[in-house]
C-alpha cells in the first residue's frame, strides 16, 4: 500500500452530503499561507452499463478509455466539484478516473504530477484501499443511516467521522495542522503514558532506554503530543519530570497497572483517554485515531490480535487501548476485590474489539534482547 502522509483523504457515506464542501473549507483554512493541491478521484468498477454510484450515470465511467486518466481542472465556473476546489484556492486541481483494478497505477500517475512537498486534499472512498493517507475523514449525514457500499468497505480505516446536519460540520478545523507537509489531527482526548512498571524483565529502567537519541519515554511522548489535547504520565516517581507533564501516582502503590490506569483515568479532562505503554517505540497513530473514532457508545475500545488459521485465544492489548473516564470507579471496585489485571474490567463492560493481524499488533520492548533487536533493525533500515 502506498504511504502518503501529505494526503488528507475525504470520503462520504452518501452522495451530496458535503464532501466537497468540507474539502473546500479545509483548503480555505490553510490557503494562502500554505498552498494546497487537490484531487477528486473517481474509482470505476465494471458493473455493466450502470453507474456504480447509482442512477443512470454521468458518463464518467463509460467515457474512460484505458485503465486510468488524469485531467487538470482550469474552469472556475464553480459547477463541477473540481472547479469548486479550484475556487477555494487549491492549485493545481486534478480529476483522476481509475479502474478499481488499477488504483496503484492511477495513484502513481497522480503522484508524478504532484509536488511531494505540497499538502494534498483528495476526495474518494475506495482509493483508501490502495493508499495510507496522513489522515482519512469520512463525512456522515447525522440525519440519515445511509452508508453506501464504498463507504462500508473502508469504514474500519476512518481516522475521524465528521458529522453534518446539512449546514455545518462537527469538526473544528483548528484541530487540523500541517507539520513538515504531514497532516495532523489533535483529538479532544487525553493520552496516558503508562510509566509505572518496574521493568523486571528488562533488568533496567526501560523508560530511559535510548531510541533515536532520546529516552524511550520521551520518544513515546513526542509521537503523541501533536495528536491529543492533554498528555499525562502514570508513574510513582519523578524520573519523568523532564517531560514537564502532569504525573499521577497510584492511589495505592504496588497494585499493578490496573491501579495505575484507574488512578490516572479519574484525573483526565476528557471523557475518553488512550492508554499507552511507555515501552512502545513505534506508535500507530492511525490505530489510535480509529479507536477513538469508534469509541461512541462503548466503555472501551481494545485491539485484539487474531492469529490466522489458529485456535489460539486472540491476544488483547489493554495498554494500547481507549477507555472512558467513567470506567475508573469500576476499576477501583475490582481492585478492592483483589483484581490486578486490566482485562478483568472488560467483563460486563461495553467493549469494542478492533481485530488486528499479528504484523499490525502494537510492539513493546520487554527484554534487553528485544531492545537490542529493535535498535539493530532501526539502524539497518536507516
Coordinates of C-alpha atoms in Angstrom, one line a residue:
X1 CA 0.0 0.0 0.0
X2 CA 1.3 3.5 -0.9
X3 CA 2.1 5.7 2.1
X4 CA 1.1 9.3 1.5
X5 CA 1.4 11.3 4.8
X6 CA 1.0 14.6 2.8
X7 CA -2.5 13.4 1.7
X8 CA -5.7 14.3 3.5
X9 CA -8.4 12.0 2.2
X10 CA -12.1 12.8 2.5
X11 CA -14.8 10.2 1.9
X12 CA -18.6 10.2 2.5
X13 CA -21.3 7.8 3.5
X14 CA -23.7 9.1 0.8
X15 CA -23.8 11.4 -2.2
X16 CA -24.3 15.1 -1.9
X17 CA -23.8 15.5 1.8
X18 CA -20.9 17.9 1.9
X19 CA -17.7 16.1 1.0
X20 CA -16.5 18.7 -1.4
X21 CA -17.8 21.5 0.9
X22 CA -15.6 20.1 3.7
X23 CA -12.6 19.8 1.3
X24 CA -13.1 23.5 0.2
X25 CA -13.3 24.6 3.9
X26 CA -10.0 22.8 4.7
X27 CA -8.3 24.4 1.7
X28 CA -9.5 27.8 2.6
X29 CA -8.3 27.2 6.2
X30 CA -4.7 26.8 5.0
X31 CA -4.7 29.0 1.9
X32 CA -2.8 31.2 1.0
X33 CA -0.3 30.7 3.8
X34 CA 0.1 27.1 2.8
X35 CA -0.5 26.2 -0.9
X36 CA -2.6 23.1 -1.3
X37 CA -3.1 20.7 -4.2
X38 CA -6.4 18.9 -4.6
X39 CA -7.7 15.9 -6.5
X40 CA -11.1 14.3 -7.0
X41 CA -10.6 10.5 -7.5
X42 CA -13.3 8.5 -9.2
X43 CA -12.8 4.8 -8.8
X44 CA -14.6 2.9 -11.6
X45 CA -15.9 -0.7 -11.3
X46 CA -17.1 -2.8 -14.2
X47 CA -20.8 -3.2 -13.5
X48 CA -22.4 -3.5 -16.9
X49 CA -23.8 -0.2 -18.1
X50 CA -24.9 1.0 -14.7
X51 CA -23.1 3.7 -12.7
X52 CA -21.6 2.2 -9.5
X53 CA -22.8 5.3 -7.7
X54 CA -26.5 4.6 -8.7
X55 CA -28.8 6.1 -11.2
X56 CA -28.2 6.2 -14.9
X57 CA -24.7 7.5 -14.5
X58 CA -22.9 10.7 -15.5
X59 CA -20.7 9.3 -18.2
X60 CA -17.5 9.3 -16.1
X61 CA -17.3 5.5 -16.3
X62 CA -18.3 4.9 -19.9
X63 CA -16.2 7.7 -21.3
X64 CA -13.0 6.4 -19.8
X65 CA -10.6 4.9 -22.3
X66 CA -8.0 2.7 -20.8
X67 CA -7.4 2.0 -17.2
X68 CA -6.9 5.5 -15.8
X69 CA -6.9 9.1 -16.9
X70 CA -5.8 12.3 -15.2
X71 CA -7.2 15.7 -16.1
X72 CA -6.2 19.2 -14.8
X73 CA -9.1 21.5 -13.9
X74 CA -8.9 25.0 -15.3
X75 CA -12.6 26.0 -15.3
X76 CA -13.6 28.4 -12.4
X77 CA -17.3 28.4 -13.0
X78 CA -17.9 26.6 -9.7
X79 CA -20.2 24.0 -11.2
X80 CA -18.1 20.8 -11.0
X81 CA -16.6 19.6 -7.7
X82 CA -13.1 20.1 -9.2
X83 CA -14.0 23.7 -10.2
X84 CA -15.2 24.4 -6.6
X85 CA -11.8 23.1 -5.3
X86 CA -10.0 25.5 -7.6
X87 CA -12.2 28.4 -6.5
X88 CA -11.4 27.5 -2.8
X89 CA -7.7 28.1 -3.5
X90 CA -6.3 24.7 -4.4
X91 CA -3.8 24.9 -7.3
X92 CA -3.4 22.7 -9.2
X93 CA -6.6 20.6 -9.1
X94 CA -6.8 17.2 -10.7
X95 CA -9.5 14.7 -11.6
X96 CA -8.3 11.1 -11.6
X97 CA -10.5 8.4 -13.1
X98 CA -9.2 5.0 -12.4
X99 CA -10.5 1.4 -12.6
X100 CA -10.6 -0.4 -9.3
X101 CA -8.2 -3.0 -10.6
X102 CA -5.6 -0.3 -11.4
X103 CA -5.7 2.0 -8.4
X104 CA -2.0 1.7 -7.6
X105 CA -1.1 2.7 -11.2
X106 CA -3.5 5.6 -11.1
X107 CA -2.1 6.9 -7.8
X108 CA 1.4 6.6 -9.3
X109 CA 0.3 8.8 -12.2
X110 CA -1.1 11.4 -9.8
X111 CA 2.0 11.4 -7.6
X112 CA 4.2 12.2 -10.7
X113 CA 2.2 15.4 -11.2
X114 CA 2.0 16.5 -7.6
X115 CA 4.7 18.4 -5.7
X116 CA 5.7 16.0 -3.0
X117 CA 6.3 18.9 -0.6
X118 CA 2.8 20.3 -1.1
X119 CA -0.1 19.1 1.1
X120 CA -2.8 17.2 -0.9
X121 CA -6.5 17.1 -0.3
X122 CA -8.3 14.3 -2.1
X123 CA -11.9 13.1 -2.3
X124 CA -12.6 9.4 -2.6
X125 CA -13.8 6.4 -0.6
X126 CA -12.4 3.5 -2.5
X127 CA -8.9 4.8 -3.0
X128 CA -8.3 4.3 0.7
X129 CA -7.9 0.6 -0.2
X130 CA -4.7 1.4 -2.1
X131 CA -3.2 4.3 0.0
X132 CA -2.4 5.1 3.6
X133 CA -3.0 8.9 3.8
X134 CA -1.9 11.2 6.6
X135 CA -5.5 11.5 7.6
X136 CA -8.8 9.9 6.4
X137 CA -12.0 11.8 7.2
X138 CA -15.5 10.4 6.5
X139 CA -18.4 12.8 6.1
X140 CA -21.7 11.4 7.5
X141 CA -25.1 12.9 7.5
X142 CA -26.3 12.8 11.1
X143 CA -29.9 12.8 9.9
X144 CA -29.5 9.6 7.8
X145 CA -28.4 6.0 8.4
X146 CA -27.5 5.5 4.7
X147 CA -24.0 4.1 4.1
X148 CA -23.1 3.4 0.5
X149 CA -21.1 0.2 -0.2
X150 CA -17.8 2.1 -1.0
X151 CA -18.0 3.7 2.5
X152 CA -18.8 0.4 4.3
X153 CA -15.7 -1.1 2.6
X154 CA -13.4 1.3 4.3
X155 CA -15.3 2.1 7.5
X156 CA -12.7 0.4 9.7
X157 CA -10.0 2.7 8.2
X158 CA -11.5 6.0 9.1
X159 CA -9.5 8.3 11.4
X160 CA -12.4 10.7 12.1
X161 CA -16.0 10.6 11.2
X162 CA -17.2 14.2 10.5
X163 CA -20.9 14.6 11.1
X164 CA -23.0 17.1 9.3
X165 CA -26.6 18.3 9.7
X166 CA -26.7 19.8 6.3
X167 CA -25.5 23.2 7.5
X168 CA -22.3 22.7 9.5
X169 CA -19.7 20.1 10.4
X170 CA -18.8 18.9 13.9
X171 CA -15.0 19.2 13.1
X172 CA -13.2 22.2 14.4
X173 CA -10.8 23.0 11.6
X174 CA -8.3 24.5 14.0
X175 CA -7.7 20.9 15.2
X176 CA -6.1 20.2 11.8
X177 CA -2.5 21.1 11.4
X178 CA 0.4 20.6 8.9
X179 CA 3.8 19.8 10.1
X180 CA 6.6 19.2 7.6
X181 CA 3.9 18.6 5.0
X182 CA 2.2 15.9 7.1
X183 CA -1.4 16.2 8.3
X184 CA -2.2 16.1 12.0
X185 CA -5.5 15.9 13.9
X186 CA -5.5 17.0 17.5
X187 CA -8.0 14.8 19.4
X188 CA -10.3 16.2 22.1
X189 CA -9.0 13.4 24.2
X190 CA -6.2 12.5 26.7
X191 CA -3.2 10.3 26.2
X192 CA -2.0 8.5 29.4
X193 CA 1.6 7.3 29.2
X194 CA 1.8 4.3 31.5
X195 CA 5.3 4.5 33.0
X196 CA 4.8 3.0 36.5
X197 CA 6.2 -0.5 35.8
X198 CA 9.2 -2.0 37.5
X199 CA 11.0 -3.2 34.3
X200 CA 11.7 -6.5 35.9
X201 CA 12.3 -8.4 32.6
X202 CA 14.4 -5.6 31.1
X203 CA 16.7 -5.5 34.1
X204 CA 17.0 -1.7 34.0
X205 CA 14.6 1.2 33.7
X206 CA 13.1 0.8 30.3
X207 CA 11.8 4.4 30.3
X208 CA 15.4 5.7 29.9
X209 CA 16.5 3.3 27.1
X210 CA 17.8 5.3 24.2
X211 CA 15.8 5.3 21.0
X212 CA 16.9 7.7 18.2
X213 CA 19.0 9.6 20.7
X214 CA 16.1 10.1 23.2
X215 CA 14.9 8.3 26.3
X216 CA 12.2 5.8 25.3
X217 CA 9.5 7.6 27.3
X218 CA 10.3 10.9 25.6
X219 CA 10.2 9.1 22.2
X220 CA 6.7 7.9 23.1
X221 CA 5.7 11.4 24.3
X222 CA 6.9 13.1 21.1
X223 CA 4.8 10.8 18.9
X224 CA 1.7 11.6 20.9
X225 CA 1.9 15.3 21.7
X226 CA 0.6 16.7 18.5
X227 CA -2.4 14.5 18.4
X228 CA -4.0 15.0 21.9
X229 CA -5.3 17.9 23.9
X230 CA -3.9 16.5 27.1
X231 CA -0.9 14.2 28.0
X232 CA -0.3 12.8 31.4
X233 CA 2.1 10.3 32.9
X234 CA 1.1 7.5 35.2
X235 CA 4.1 6.9 37.5
X236 CA 5.2 6.7 41.1
X237 CA 8.5 8.6 40.9
X238 CA 10.0 11.8 39.4
X239 CA 12.0 10.1 36.7
X240 CA 9.7 11.6 34.0
X241 CA 9.8 15.2 35.3
X242 CA 12.0 16.3 32.4
X243 CA 8.9 15.9 30.1
X244 CA 7.1 18.7 32.1
X245 CA 3.9 16.7 32.1
X246 CA 1.4 16.2 35.0
X247 CA 2.4 12.9 36.8
X248 CA -0.3 10.9 38.5
X249 CA 0.8 8.5 41.2
X250 CA -1.1 5.3 42.1
X251 CA -3.7 5.7 44.9
X252 CA -2.1 2.7 46.5
X253 CA 1.4 1.7 45.4
X254 CA 2.3 -1.9 44.4
X255 CA -1.0 -2.9 42.9
X256 CA -0.1 -3.1 39.3
X257 CA -1.1 -1.5 36.0
X258 CA -4.9 -1.6 36.8
X259 CA -4.3 0.7 39.8
X260 CA -2.1 3.0 37.6
X261 CA -4.7 3.2 34.9
X262 CA -7.6 3.8 37.3
X263 CA -5.7 6.5 39.2
X264 CA -4.8 8.3 36.0
X265 CA -8.2 7.9 34.4
X266 CA -10.1 9.6 37.1
X267 CA -8.0 12.8 36.7
X268 CA -8.3 13.3 32.9
X269 CA -10.1 16.3 31.5
X270 CA -11.8 14.5 28.6
X271 CA -14.4 11.8 28.5
X272 CA -12.1 9.4 26.7
X273 CA -8.4 8.6 27.0
X274 CA -5.8 6.5 25.2
X275 CA -3.6 4.4 27.5
X276 CA -0.2 3.8 26.0
X277 CA 2.6 1.7 27.5
X278 CA 5.9 3.7 27.8
X279 CA 7.9 0.8 26.2
X280 CA 6.2 1.2 22.8
X281 CA 8.8 2.7 20.4
X282 CA 6.6 2.9 17.4
X283 CA 3.1 4.4 18.0
X284 CA 0.5 3.5 15.4
X285 CA -1.3 6.9 15.4
X286 CA -3.8 5.8 12.8
X287 CA -4.9 2.9 15.1
X288 CA -5.2 5.4 17.9
X289 CA -7.4 7.7 15.8
X290 CA -9.5 4.8 14.6
X291 CA -10.1 3.5 18.1
X292 CA -11.1 7.0 19.3
X293 CA -13.4 7.3 16.3
X294 CA -15.1 4.0 17.2
X295 CA -15.5 4.8 20.9
X296 CA -19.1 6.1 20.7
X297 CA -21.4 4.0 22.9
X298 CA -18.6 1.9 24.3
X299 CA -16.7 1.9 27.6
X300 CA -13.5 0.7 26.0
X301 CA -12.0 0.1 22.5
X302 CA -9.3 -2.6 22.6
X303 CA -7.0 -4.1 19.9
X304 CA -7.4 -7.8 19.6
X305 CA -4.6 -9.7 17.8
X306 CA -6.0 -12.6 15.8
X307 CA -3.8 -15.5 14.7
X308 CA -4.8 -16.7 11.2
X309 CA -5.7 -20.3 10.9
X310 CA -5.3 -20.8 14.7
X311 CA -7.5 -21.9 17.5
X312 CA -5.4 -19.8 20.0
X313 CA -7.3 -17.3 22.0
X314 CA -6.9 -13.8 20.5
X315 CA -4.4 -11.6 22.4
X316 CA -5.7 -8.4 23.8
X317 CA -3.7 -5.2 24.0
X318 CA -5.1 -3.4 27.1
X319 CA -2.1 -1.0 27.3
X320 CA -2.8 0.5 23.8
X321 CA -6.5 1.0 24.2
X322 CA -9.2 3.6 24.7
X323 CA -11.1 3.9 27.9
X324 CA -13.9 6.1 29.1
X325 CA -13.2 8.2 32.2
X326 CA -16.2 6.8 34.0
X327 CA -14.6 3.4 33.9
X328 CA -12.4 4.4 36.8
X329 CA -14.9 3.7 39.6
X330 CA -15.4 0.1 38.3
X331 CA -11.7 -0.4 38.2
X332 CA -11.3 0.7 41.8
X333 CA -14.1 -1.7 42.8
X334 CA -12.3 -4.6 41.1
X335 CA -9.0 -3.6 42.8
X336 CA -10.8 -3.7 46.2
X337 CA -11.9 -7.2 45.3
X338 CA -8.3 -8.3 44.7
X339 CA -8.1 -8.0 41.0
X340 CA -4.9 -6.7 39.4
X341 CA -5.4 -7.4 35.7
X342 CA -6.7 -4.6 33.4
X343 CA -8.6 -7.1 31.3
X344 CA -10.8 -8.0 34.3
X345 CA -12.6 -4.7 33.6
X346 CA -13.9 -5.9 30.2
X347 CA -16.3 -8.5 31.7
X348 CA -19.7 -6.8 31.8
X349 CA -18.4 -3.6 30.1
X350 CA -19.4 -2.4 26.6
X351 CA -16.2 -3.2 24.8
X352 CA -15.5 -2.9 21.1
X353 CA -12.6 -5.0 19.9
X354 CA -10.5 -4.0 16.9
X355 CA -9.1 -7.1 15.2
X356 CA -5.5 -6.9 14.1
X357 CA -3.2 -9.2 12.2
X358 CA -0.1 -10.2 14.1
X359 CA 2.1 -8.0 11.9
X360 CA -0.1 -5.0 12.8
X361 CA 0.0 -5.5 16.5
X362 CA 1.5 -2.9 18.9
X363 CA 5.1 -3.8 19.8
X364 CA 6.6 -3.5 23.3
X365 CA 10.2 -3.7 24.4
X366 CA 10.0 -6.1 27.4
X367 CA 13.5 -7.6 27.4
X368 CA 17.1 -6.4 26.7
X369 CA 17.1 -8.8 23.7
X370 CA 14.0 -7.2 22.3
X371 CA 15.5 -3.7 22.8
X372 CA 18.8 -4.6 21.1
X373 CA 17.0 -6.3 18.2
X374 CA 14.8 -3.2 17.7
X375 CA 17.8 -0.8 17.7
X376 CA 19.6 -3.0 15.2
X377 CA 16.5 -3.1 12.9
X378 CA 16.2 0.7 13.0
X379 CA 19.9 1.2 12.3
X380 CA 19.7 -1.3 9.4
X381 CA 16.6 0.5 8.0
X382 CA 18.3 3.9 8.2

